[in-house]
mmCIF file with all atom_site columns, C-alpha atoms in Angstrom:
data_model
loop_
_atom_site.group_PDB
_atom_site.id
_atom_site.type_symbol
_atom_site.label_atom_id
_atom_site.label_alt_id
_atom_site.label_comp_id
_atom_site.label_asym_id
_atom_site.label_entity_id
_atom_site.label_seq_id
_atom_site.pdbx_PDB_ins_code
_atom_site.Cartn_x
_atom_site.Cartn_y
_atom_site.Cartn_z
_atom_site.occupancy
_atom_site.B_iso_or_equiv
_atom_site.pdbx_formal_charge
_atom_site.auth_seq_id
_atom_site.auth_comp_id
_atom_site.auth_asym_id
_atom_site.auth_atom_id
_atom_site.pdbx_PDB_model_num
ATOM 1   C CA . MET R 1 1   ? 133.079 10.058  64.902  1.00 0.00 ? 315 MET R CA 1
ATOM 2   C CA . SER R 1 2   ? 129.627 11.404  65.199  1.00 0.00 ? 316 SER R CA 1
ATOM 3   C CA . GLY R 1 3   ? 129.887 11.241  69.008  1.00 0.00 ? 317 GLY R CA 1
ATOM 4   C CA . LYS R 1 4   ? 133.012 13.432  69.026  1.00 0.00 ? 318 LYS R CA 1
ATOM 5   C CA . GLN R 1 5   ? 131.397 15.979  66.719  1.00 0.00 ? 319 GLN R CA 1
ATOM 6   C CA . THR R 1 6   ? 128.351 16.130  68.979  1.00 0.00 ? 320 THR R CA 1
ATOM 7   C CA . GLN R 1 7   ? 130.549 16.696  72.079  1.00 0.00 ? 321 GLN R CA 1
ATOM 8   C CA . THR R 1 8   ? 132.542 19.422  70.288  1.00 0.00 ? 322 THR R CA 1
ATOM 9   C CA . LYS R 1 9   ? 129.357 21.177  69.256  1.00 0.00 ? 323 LYS R CA 1
ATOM 10  C CA . GLU R 1 10  ? 128.084 20.992  72.822  1.00 0.00 ? 324 GLU R CA 1
ATOM 11  C CA . ILE R 1 11  ? 131.349 22.464  74.124  1.00 0.00 ? 325 ILE R CA 1
ATOM 12  C CA . LEU R 1 12  ? 131.290 25.215  71.497  1.00 0.00 ? 326 LEU R CA 1
ATOM 13  C CA . THR R 1 13  ? 127.691 25.874  72.241  1.00 0.00 ? 327 THR R CA 1
ATOM 14  C CA . LEU R 1 14  ? 128.341 26.333  75.950  1.00 0.00 ? 328 LEU R CA 1
ATOM 15  C CA . ASP R 1 15  ? 131.284 28.636  75.237  1.00 0.00 ? 329 ASP R CA 1
ATOM 16  C CA . ASN R 1 16  ? 129.242 30.633  72.823  1.00 0.00 ? 330 ASN R CA 1
ATOM 17  C CA . ILE R 1 17  ? 126.444 30.929  75.322  1.00 0.00 ? 331 ILE R CA 1
ATOM 18  C CA . GLU R 1 18  ? 128.818 32.306  77.965  1.00 0.00 ? 332 GLU R CA 1
ATOM 19  C CA . MET R 1 19  ? 130.351 34.745  75.468  1.00 0.00 ? 333 MET R CA 1
ATOM 20  C CA . ILE R 1 20  ? 126.968 35.844  74.178  1.00 0.00 ? 334 ILE R CA 1
ATOM 21  C CA . SER R 1 21  ? 125.701 36.274  77.725  1.00 0.00 ? 335 SER R CA 1
ATOM 22  C CA . SER R 1 22  ? 128.735 38.378  78.583  1.00 0.00 ? 336 SER R CA 1
ATOM 23  C CA . ILE R 1 23  ? 128.289 40.567  75.490  1.00 0.00 ? 337 ILE R CA 1
ATOM 24  C CA . ALA R 1 24  ? 124.574 40.894  76.125  1.00 0.00 ? 338 ALA R CA 1
ATOM 25  C CA . ALA R 1 25  ? 125.214 41.874  79.717  1.00 0.00 ? 339 ALA R CA 1
ATOM 26  C CA . LYS R 1 26  ? 127.697 44.532  78.636  1.00 0.00 ? 340 LYS R CA 1
ATOM 27  C CA . GLU R 1 27  ? 125.309 45.864  76.017  1.00 0.00 ? 341 GLU R CA 1
ATOM 28  C CA . ALA R 1 28  ? 122.490 45.916  78.558  1.00 0.00 ? 342 ALA R CA 1
ATOM 29  C CA . VAL R 1 29  ? 124.696 47.878  80.933  1.00 0.00 ? 343 VAL R CA 1
ATOM 30  C CA . LYS R 1 30  ? 125.535 50.320  78.139  1.00 0.00 ? 344 LYS R CA 1
ATOM 31  C CA . GLU R 1 31  ? 121.854 50.766  77.276  1.00 0.00 ? 345 GLU R CA 1
ATOM 32  C CA . THR R 1 32  ? 120.972 51.176  80.927  1.00 0.00 ? 346 THR R CA 1
ATOM 33  C CA . VAL R 1 33  ? 123.715 53.750  81.433  1.00 0.00 ? 347 VAL R CA 1
ATOM 34  C CA . ALA R 1 34  ? 122.692 55.547  78.255  1.00 0.00 ? 348 ALA R CA 1
ATOM 35  C CA . TYR R 1 35  ? 119.053 55.559  79.344  1.00 0.00 ? 349 TYR R CA 1
ATOM 36  C CA . LEU R 1 36  ? 119.878 56.812  82.828  1.00 0.00 ? 350 LEU R CA 1
ATOM 37  C CA . ALA R 1 37  ? 122.169 59.480  81.377  1.00 0.00 ? 351 ALA R CA 1
ATOM 38  C CA . SER R 1 38  ? 119.434 60.588  79.003  1.00 0.00 ? 352 SER R CA 1
ATOM 39  C CA . GLU R 1 39  ? 116.878 60.784  81.808  1.00 0.00 ? 353 GLU R CA 1
ATOM 40  C CA . ALA R 1 40  ? 119.330 62.642  84.020  1.00 0.00 ? 354 ALA R CA 1
ATOM 41  C CA . PHE R 1 41  ? 120.047 65.094  81.200  1.00 0.00 ? 355 PHE R CA 1
ATOM 42  C CA . LYS R 1 42  ? 116.311 65.663  80.738  1.00 0.00 ? 356 LYS R CA 1
ATOM 43  C CA . ALA R 1 43  ? 115.921 66.241  84.457  1.00 0.00 ? 357 ALA R CA 1
ATOM 44  C CA . ILE R 1 44  ? 118.839 68.689  84.478  1.00 0.00 ? 358 ILE R CA 1
ATOM 45  C CA . ASN R 1 45  ? 117.393 70.507  81.471  1.00 0.00 ? 359 ASN R CA 1
ATOM 46  C CA . ALA R 1 46  ? 113.970 70.630  83.086  1.00 0.00 ? 360 ALA R CA 1
ATOM 47  C CA . ASP R 1 47  ? 115.502 71.949  86.300  1.00 0.00 ? 361 ASP R CA 1
ATOM 48  C CA . ASN R 1 48  ? 117.585 74.511  84.379  1.00 0.00 ? 362 ASN R CA 1
ATOM 49  C CA . ASN R 1 49  ? 114.524 75.599  82.401  1.00 0.00 ? 363 ASN R CA 1
ATOM 50  C CA . LYS R 1 50  ? 112.599 76.098  85.628  1.00 0.00 ? 364 LYS R CA 1
ATOM 51  C CA . ARG R 1 51  ? 115.483 78.103  87.053  1.00 0.00 ? 365 ARG R CA 1
ATOM 52  C CA . ILE R 1 52  ? 115.681 80.202  83.883  1.00 0.00 ? 366 ILE R CA 1
ATOM 53  C CA . GLU R 1 53  ? 111.920 80.759  83.869  1.00 0.00 ? 367 GLU R CA 1
ATOM 54  C CA . ARG R 1 54  ? 112.031 81.698  87.547  1.00 0.00 ? 368 ARG R CA 1
ATOM 55  C CA . ALA R 1 55  ? 114.950 84.085  86.961  1.00 0.00 ? 369 ALA R CA 1
ATOM 56  C CA . ILE R 1 56  ? 113.158 85.717  84.007  1.00 0.00 ? 370 ILE R CA 1
ATOM 57  C CA . LYS R 1 57  ? 109.951 86.075  86.054  1.00 0.00 ? 371 LYS R CA 1
ATOM 58  C CA . GLU R 1 58  ? 111.845 87.593  88.989  1.00 0.00 ? 372 GLU R CA 1
ATOM 59  C CA . THR R 1 59  ? 113.594 90.033  86.636  1.00 0.00 ? 373 THR R CA 1
ATOM 60  C CA . LEU R 1 60  ? 110.314 91.031  84.973  1.00 0.00 ? 374 LEU R CA 1
ATOM 61  C CA . ASP R 1 61  ? 108.594 91.382  88.357  1.00 0.00 ? 375 ASP R CA 1
ATOM 62  C CA . ALA R 1 62  ? 111.428 93.575  89.625  1.00 0.00 ? 376 ALA R CA 1
ATOM 63  C CA . HIS R 1 63  ? 111.294 95.678  86.448  1.00 0.00 ? 377 HIS R CA 1
ATOM 64  C CA . GLU R 1 64  ? 107.513 96.073  86.721  1.00 0.00 ? 378 GLU R CA 1
ATOM 65  C CA . LYS R 1 65  ? 107.800 97.024  90.379  1.00 0.00 ? 379 LYS R CA 1
ATOM 66  C CA . LYS R 1 66  ? 110.451 99.596  89.549  1.00 0.00 ? 380 LYS R CA 1
ATOM 67  C CA . ARG R 1 67  ? 108.306 100.972 86.701  1.00 0.00 ? 381 ARG R CA 1
ATOM 68  C CA . ILE R 1 68  ? 105.278 101.336 88.976  1.00 0.00 ? 382 ILE R CA 1
ATOM 69  C CA . GLU R 1 69  ? 107.366 103.043 91.661  1.00 0.00 ? 383 GLU R CA 1
ATOM 70  C CA . LEU R 1 70  ? 108.822 105.415 89.069  1.00 0.00 ? 384 LEU R CA 1
ATOM 71  C CA . GLU R 1 71  ? 105.370 106.257 87.696  1.00 0.00 ? 385 GLU R CA 1
ATOM 72  C CA . ARG R 1 72  ? 104.055 106.888 91.194  1.00 0.00 ? 386 ARG R CA 1
ATOM 73  C CA . LYS R 1 73  ? 107.000 109.183 91.870  1.00 0.00 ? 387 LYS R CA 1
ATOM 74  C CA . GLN R 1 74  ? 106.401 111.029 88.598  1.00 0.00 ? 388 GLN R CA 1
ATOM 75  C CA . LYS R 1 75  ? 102.692 111.363 89.358  1.00 0.00 ? 389 LYS R CA 1
ATOM 76  C CA . LYS R 1 76  ? 103.506 112.647 92.838  1.00 0.00 ? 390 LYS R CA 1
ATOM 77  C CA . ASN R 1 77  ? 105.955 115.175 91.361  1.00 0.00 ? 391 ASN R CA 1
ATOM 78  C CA . MET R 1 78  ? 103.385 116.362 88.830  1.00 0.00 ? 392 MET R CA 1
ATOM 79  C CA . VAL R 1 79  ? 100.725 116.931 91.479  1.00 0.00 ? 393 VAL R CA 1
ATOM 80  C CA . LYS R 1 80  ? 103.279 118.626 93.726  1.00 0.00 ? 394 LYS R CA 1
ATOM 81  C CA . ASN R 1 81  ? 104.391 120.898 90.886  1.00 0.00 ? 395 ASN R CA 1
ATOM 82  C CA . THR R 1 82  ? 100.767 121.646 90.009  1.00 0.00 ? 396 THR R CA 1
ATOM 83  C CA . GLU R 1 83  ? 100.179 122.742 93.590  1.00 0.00 ? 397 GLU R CA 1
ATOM 84  C CA . LEU R 1 84  ? 103.251 124.987 93.346  1.00 0.00 ? 398 LEU R CA 1
ATOM 85  C CA . LEU R 1 85  ? 102.101 126.539 90.075  1.00 0.00 ? 399 LEU R CA 1
ATOM 86  C CA . ILE R 1 86  ? 98.481  127.055 91.116  1.00 0.00 ? 400 ILE R CA 1
ATOM 87  C CA . THR R 1 87  ? 99.150  128.324 94.636  1.00 0.00 ? 401 THR R CA 1
ATOM 88  C CA . HIS R 1 88  ? 101.751 130.789 93.272  1.00 0.00 ? 402 HIS R CA 1
ATOM 89  C CA . PHE R 1 89  ? 99.976  131.471 89.999  1.00 0.00 ? 403 PHE R CA 1
ATOM 90  C CA . ARG R 1 90  ? 99.210  135.112 90.743  1.00 0.00 ? 404 ARG R CA 1
ATOM 91  C CA . LYS R 1 91  ? 102.779 135.705 91.886  1.00 0.00 ? 405 LYS R CA 1
ATOM 92  C CA . CYS R 1 92  ? 104.075 134.116 88.668  1.00 0.00 ? 406 CYS R CA 1
ATOM 93  C CA . LYS R 1 93  ? 101.787 136.385 86.643  1.00 0.00 ? 407 LYS R CA 1
ATOM 94  C CA . GLU R 1 94  ? 103.198 139.413 88.439  1.00 0.00 ? 408 GLU R CA 1
ATOM 95  C CA . MET R 1 95  ? 106.693 138.102 87.802  1.00 0.00 ? 409 MET R CA 1
ATOM 96  C CA . VAL R 1 96  ? 106.223 138.183 84.044  1.00 0.00 ? 410 VAL R CA 1
ATOM 97  C CA . ARG R 1 97  ? 103.735 141.053 83.746  1.00 0.00 ? 411 ARG R CA 1
ATOM 98  C CA . GLU R 1 98  ? 106.313 143.561 82.463  1.00 0.00 ? 412 GLU R CA 1
ATOM 99  C CA . ILE R 1 99  ? 108.627 141.057 80.845  1.00 0.00 ? 413 ILE R CA 1
ATOM 100 C CA . ASP R 1 100 ? 110.320 142.202 77.634  1.00 0.00 ? 414 ASP R CA 1
ATOM 101 C CA . LEU R 1 101 ? 110.188 139.098 75.478  1.00 0.00 ? 415 LEU R CA 1
ATOM 102 C CA . ASP R 1 102 ? 112.255 140.694 72.702  1.00 0.00 ? 416 ASP R CA 1
ATOM 103 C CA . ARG R 1 103 ? 115.222 141.120 75.039  1.00 0.00 ? 417 ARG R CA 1
ATOM 104 C CA . LEU R 1 104 ? 115.104 137.621 76.466  1.00 0.00 ? 418 LEU R CA 1
ATOM 105 C CA . GLU R 1 105 ? 116.796 134.614 74.924  1.00 0.00 ? 419 GLU R CA 1
ATOM 106 C CA . ASP R 1 106 ? 114.692 131.522 74.437  1.00 0.00 ? 420 ASP R CA 1
ATOM 107 C CA . GLU R 1 107 ? 115.610 129.265 77.355  1.00 0.00 ? 421 GLU R CA 1
ATOM 108 C CA . GLY R 1 108 ? 113.959 126.257 75.792  1.00 0.00 ? 422 GLY R CA 1
ATOM 109 C CA . THR R 1 109 ? 110.544 124.777 76.354  1.00 0.00 ? 423 THR R CA 1
ATOM 110 C CA . PHE R 1 110 ? 108.687 124.174 79.604  1.00 0.00 ? 424 PHE R CA 1
ATOM 111 C CA . LEU R 1 111 ? 110.482 123.325 82.795  1.00 0.00 ? 425 LEU R CA 1
ATOM 112 C CA . SER R 1 112 ? 110.534 119.596 83.363  1.00 0.00 ? 426 SER R CA 1
ATOM 113 C CA . SER R 1 113 ? 108.181 118.222 85.977  1.00 0.00 ? 427 SER R CA 1
ATOM 114 C CA . GLU R 1 114 ? 111.119 117.359 88.256  1.00 0.00 ? 428 GLU R CA 1
ATOM 115 C CA . GLU R 1 115 ? 112.860 120.737 88.453  1.00 0.00 ? 429 GLU R CA 1
ATOM 116 C CA . LEU R 1 116 ? 110.081 123.135 89.378  1.00 0.00 ? 430 LEU R CA 1
ATOM 117 C CA . THR R 1 117 ? 110.705 125.360 92.368  1.00 0.00 ? 431 THR R CA 1
ATOM 118 C CA . LEU R 1 118 ? 109.750 128.929 93.114  1.00 0.00 ? 432 LEU R CA 1
ATOM 119 C CA . GLU R 1 119 ? 113.417 129.841 92.668  1.00 0.00 ? 433 GLU R CA 1
ATOM 120 C CA . THR R 1 120 ? 113.628 128.346 89.180  1.00 0.00 ? 434 THR R CA 1
ATOM 121 C CA . LEU R 1 121 ? 110.406 130.089 88.212  1.00 0.00 ? 435 LEU R CA 1
ATOM 122 C CA . GLU R 1 122 ? 111.921 133.391 89.306  1.00 0.00 ? 436 GLU R CA 1
ATOM 123 C CA . ARG R 1 123 ? 115.245 132.674 87.613  1.00 0.00 ? 437 ARG R CA 1
ATOM 124 C CA . TYR R 1 124 ? 113.926 131.531 84.253  1.00 0.00 ? 438 TYR R CA 1
ATOM 125 C CA . ARG R 1 125 ? 111.467 134.293 83.433  1.00 0.00 ? 439 ARG R CA 1
ATOM 126 C CA . TYR R 1 126 ? 110.922 133.277 79.805  1.00 0.00 ? 440 TYR R CA 1
ATOM 127 C CA . LYS R 1 127 ? 109.989 129.734 80.762  1.00 0.00 ? 441 LYS R CA 1
ATOM 128 C CA . THR R 1 128 ? 107.770 131.076 83.518  1.00 0.00 ? 442 THR R CA 1
ATOM 129 C CA . TYR R 1 129 ? 106.054 133.345 81.015  1.00 0.00 ? 443 TYR R CA 1
ATOM 130 C CA . LYS R 1 130 ? 105.367 130.346 78.757  1.00 0.00 ? 444 LYS R CA 1
ATOM 131 C CA . MET R 1 131 ? 104.184 128.300 81.722  1.00 0.00 ? 445 MET R CA 1
ATOM 132 C CA . VAL R 1 132 ? 101.797 131.067 82.855  1.00 0.00 ? 446 VAL R CA 1
ATOM 133 C CA . ARG R 1 133 ? 100.289 131.253 79.360  1.00 0.00 ? 447 ARG R CA 1
ATOM 134 C CA . HIS R 1 134 ? 99.981  127.474 79.316  1.00 0.00 ? 448 HIS R CA 1
ATOM 135 C CA . ILE R 1 135 ? 98.280  127.380 82.724  1.00 0.00 ? 449 ILE R CA 1
ATOM 136 C CA . GLU R 1 136 ? 95.835  130.093 81.655  1.00 0.00 ? 450 GLU R CA 1
ATOM 137 C CA . ASN R 1 137 ? 94.843  127.987 78.656  1.00 0.00 ? 451 ASN R CA 1
ATOM 138 C CA . MET R 1 138 ? 94.530  124.842 80.776  1.00 0.00 ? 452 MET R CA 1
ATOM 139 C CA . LEU R 1 139 ? 92.375  126.654 83.334  1.00 0.00 ? 453 LEU R CA 1
ATOM 140 C CA . VAL R 1 140 ? 89.975  127.531 80.524  1.00 0.00 ? 454 VAL R CA 1
ATOM 141 C CA . ALA R 1 141 ? 90.041  123.901 79.380  1.00 0.00 ? 455 ALA R CA 1
ATOM 142 C CA . TYR R 1 142 ? 89.427  122.647 82.931  1.00 0.00 ? 456 TYR R CA 1
ATOM 143 C CA . ASP R 1 143 ? 86.626  125.181 83.398  1.00 0.00 ? 457 ASP R CA 1
ATOM 144 C CA . ASN R 1 144 ? 84.892  124.043 80.199  1.00 0.00 ? 458 ASN R CA 1
ATOM 145 C CA . ASP R 1 145 ? 85.412  120.394 81.073  1.00 0.00 ? 459 ASP R CA 1
ATOM 146 C CA . THR R 1 146 ? 83.771  120.704 84.490  1.00 0.00 ? 460 THR R CA 1
ATOM 147 C CA . LYS R 1 147 ? 80.805  122.541 82.984  1.00 0.00 ? 461 LYS R CA 1
ATOM 148 C CA . ARG R 1 148 ? 80.043  119.291 81.175  1.00 0.00 ? 462 ARG R CA 1
ATOM 149 C CA . GLY R 1 149 ? 80.840  117.148 84.222  1.00 0.00 ? 463 GLY R CA 1
ATOM 150 C CA . THR R 1 150 ? 79.181  116.320 87.525  1.00 0.00 ? 464 THR R CA 1
ATOM 151 C CA . GLN R 1 151 ? 78.252  118.789 90.248  1.00 0.00 ? 465 GLN R CA 1
ATOM 152 C CA . GLU R 1 152 ? 81.168  117.536 92.332  1.00 0.00 ? 466 GLU R CA 1
ATOM 153 C CA . GLU R 1 153 ? 83.639  118.103 89.480  1.00 0.00 ? 467 GLU R CA 1
ATOM 154 C CA . ARG R 1 154 ? 82.286  121.601 88.901  1.00 0.00 ? 468 ARG R CA 1
ATOM 155 C CA . ARG R 1 155 ? 82.533  122.363 92.603  1.00 0.00 ? 469 ARG R CA 1
ATOM 156 C CA . ARG R 1 156 ? 86.193  121.287 92.657  1.00 0.00 ? 470 ARG R CA 1
ATOM 157 C CA . PHE R 1 157 ? 87.083  123.749 89.938  1.00 0.00 ? 471 PHE R CA 1
ATOM 158 C CA . LEU R 1 158 ? 85.153  126.612 91.541  1.00 0.00 ? 472 LEU R CA 1
ATOM 159 C CA . ILE R 1 159 ? 86.753  126.019 94.942  1.00 0.00 ? 473 ILE R CA 1
ATOM 160 C CA . MET R 1 160 ? 90.227  125.960 93.408  1.00 0.00 ? 474 MET R CA 1
ATOM 161 C CA . GLN R 1 161 ? 89.476  128.993 91.267  1.00 0.00 ? 475 GLN R CA 1
ATOM 162 C CA . ARG R 1 162 ? 88.088  131.056 94.159  1.00 0.00 ? 476 ARG R CA 1
ATOM 163 C CA . ARG R 1 163 ? 90.820  129.962 96.549  1.00 0.00 ? 477 ARG R CA 1
ATOM 164 C CA . TYR R 1 164 ? 93.856  130.552 94.305  1.00 0.00 ? 478 TYR R CA 1
ATOM 165 C CA . ILE R 1 165 ? 93.085  132.089 90.901  1.00 0.00 ? 479 ILE R CA 1
ATOM 166 C CA . ALA R 1 166 ? 90.353  134.731 91.177  1.00 0.00 ? 480 ALA R CA 1
ATOM 167 C CA . ASP R 1 167 ? 91.254  138.416 91.466  1.00 0.00 ? 481 ASP R CA 1
ATOM 168 C CA . ASN R 1 168 ? 89.248  138.569 94.678  1.00 0.00 ? 482 ASN R CA 1
ATOM 169 C CA . ARG R 1 169 ? 90.373  135.338 96.278  1.00 0.00 ? 483 ARG R CA 1
ATOM 170 C CA . MET R 1 170 ? 88.359  133.895 99.142  1.00 0.00 ? 484 MET R CA 1
ATOM 171 C CA . SER R 1 171 ? 89.493  132.492 102.437 1.00 0.00 ? 485 SER R CA 1
ATOM 172 C CA . ILE R 1 172 ? 88.544  128.966 103.505 1.00 0.00 ? 486 ILE R CA 1
ATOM 173 C CA . LYS R 1 173 ? 85.809  130.366 105.711 1.00 0.00 ? 487 LYS R CA 1
ATOM 174 C CA . GLU R 1 174 ? 84.440  132.561 102.924 1.00 0.00 ? 488 GLU R CA 1
ATOM 175 C CA . ILE R 1 175 ? 84.339  129.641 100.518 1.00 0.00 ? 489 ILE R CA 1
ATOM 176 C CA . MET R 1 176 ? 82.533  127.527 103.113 1.00 0.00 ? 490 MET R CA 1
ATOM 177 C CA . GLU R 1 177 ? 79.890  130.192 103.571 1.00 0.00 ? 491 GLU R CA 1
ATOM 178 C CA . HIS R 1 178 ? 79.598  131.142 99.910  1.00 0.00 ? 492 HIS R CA 1
ATOM 179 C CA . MET R 1 179 ? 79.299  127.578 98.631  1.00 0.00 ? 493 MET R CA 1
ATOM 180 C CA . ASN R 1 180 ? 77.645  126.065 101.702 1.00 0.00 ? 494 ASN R CA 1
ATOM 181 C CA . VAL R 1 181 ? 80.270  123.338 102.159 1.00 0.00 ? 495 VAL R CA 1
ATOM 182 C CA . SER R 1 182 ? 82.296  122.060 105.089 1.00 0.00 ? 496 SER R CA 1
ATOM 183 C CA . GLN R 1 183 ? 85.953  122.816 105.740 1.00 0.00 ? 497 GLN R CA 1
ATOM 184 C CA . SER R 1 184 ? 86.904  119.209 104.961 1.00 0.00 ? 498 SER R CA 1
ATOM 185 C CA . THR R 1 185 ? 85.151  119.514 101.584 1.00 0.00 ? 499 THR R CA 1
ATOM 186 C CA . VAL R 1 186 ? 87.159  122.624 100.727 1.00 0.00 ? 500 VAL R CA 1
ATOM 187 C CA . TYR R 1 187 ? 90.411  120.845 101.510 1.00 0.00 ? 501 TYR R CA 1
ATOM 188 C CA . SER R 1 188 ? 89.510  117.570 99.799  1.00 0.00 ? 502 SER R CA 1
ATOM 189 C CA . ASP R 1 189 ? 88.131  119.321 96.699  1.00 0.00 ? 503 ASP R CA 1
ATOM 190 C CA . SER R 1 190 ? 91.244  121.491 96.492  1.00 0.00 ? 504 SER R CA 1
ATOM 191 C CA . LYS R 1 191 ? 93.409  118.355 96.556  1.00 0.00 ? 505 LYS R CA 1
ATOM 192 C CA . LYS R 1 192 ? 91.321  116.602 93.894  1.00 0.00 ? 506 LYS R CA 1
ATOM 193 C CA . ALA R 1 193 ? 91.322  119.733 91.731  1.00 0.00 ? 507 ALA R CA 1
ATOM 194 C CA . MET R 1 194 ? 95.148  119.762 91.834  1.00 0.00 ? 508 MET R CA 1
ATOM 195 C CA . GLN R 1 195 ? 95.160  116.162 90.620  1.00 0.00 ? 509 GLN R CA 1
ATOM 196 C CA . ASP R 1 196 ? 92.758  117.065 87.823  1.00 0.00 ? 510 ASP R CA 1
ATOM 197 C CA . MET R 1 197 ? 94.813  120.100 86.833  1.00 0.00 ? 511 MET R CA 1
ATOM 198 C CA . SER R 1 198 ? 98.036  118.072 86.708  1.00 0.00 ? 512 SER R CA 1
ATOM 199 C CA . SER R 1 199 ? 96.486  116.118 83.820  1.00 0.00 ? 513 SER R CA 1
ATOM 200 C CA . PHE R 1 200 ? 95.829  119.346 81.943  1.00 0.00 ? 514 PHE R CA 1
ATOM 201 C CA . ILE R 1 201 ? 99.141  121.055 82.737  1.00 0.00 ? 515 ILE R CA 1
ATOM 202 C CA . PHE R 1 202 ? 101.505 118.134 82.156  1.00 0.00 ? 516 PHE R CA 1
ATOM 203 C CA . GLY R 1 203 ? 99.510  116.315 79.505  1.00 0.00 ? 517 GLY R CA 1
ATOM 204 C CA . TYR R 1 204 ? 98.567  112.723 78.829  1.00 0.00 ? 518 TYR R CA 1
ATOM 205 C CA . GLU R 1 205 ? 101.474 111.219 80.781  1.00 0.00 ? 519 GLU R CA 1
ATOM 206 C CA . SER R 1 206 ? 99.999  112.204 84.137  1.00 0.00 ? 520 SER R CA 1
ATOM 207 C CA . VAL R 1 207 ? 96.710  110.526 83.213  1.00 0.00 ? 521 VAL R CA 1
ATOM 208 C CA . THR R 1 208 ? 98.383  107.133 82.712  1.00 0.00 ? 522 THR R CA 1
ATOM 209 C CA . PHE R 1 209 ? 100.056 107.069 86.118  1.00 0.00 ? 523 PHE R CA 1
ATOM 210 C CA . LYS R 1 210 ? 98.242  105.040 88.784  1.00 0.00 ? 524 LYS R CA 1
#
């Protein structure tokens, strides 16, 4: 009897071993699949995160580039408008010399830095009057500022003032002789003075533009 029981146990044991091995193999496959799926998901997430980071960086770079281009355009417009206002300053003063402010409606504040033309200055006399007064004040401020600055800064103002603003304006040749400077200096100082004046005329915004 004991022999039969031993044989039955051996048979059951072999069957159990095969069943257990089969179950273990299936579980191992499940774990392997789960592990591989998890790793794949991590890789996909990592790849997606990199793509998202790259997309965000590209968007920010494009926005920064656009901002810089816009600021450069605004700075260029301000300097261009300063040149218009300074080179035609005496004409603008004549334009508004006999203006009757009481009979004019307030057309608003200053002209924006993007709409200045000689035609708009002639059309909108009240704004031109306000702009002329503003420029006169800023010329005084620029004058005082250069008195505390370097010789080169002072020279810029004087060249601009004698070339465009003074009652007895000087020609390029006269300025060269009077100030003992070269023609190239007159031109370069005039250009730099316009850049300086744009900061005074249009305020702090023009200073921040690179």
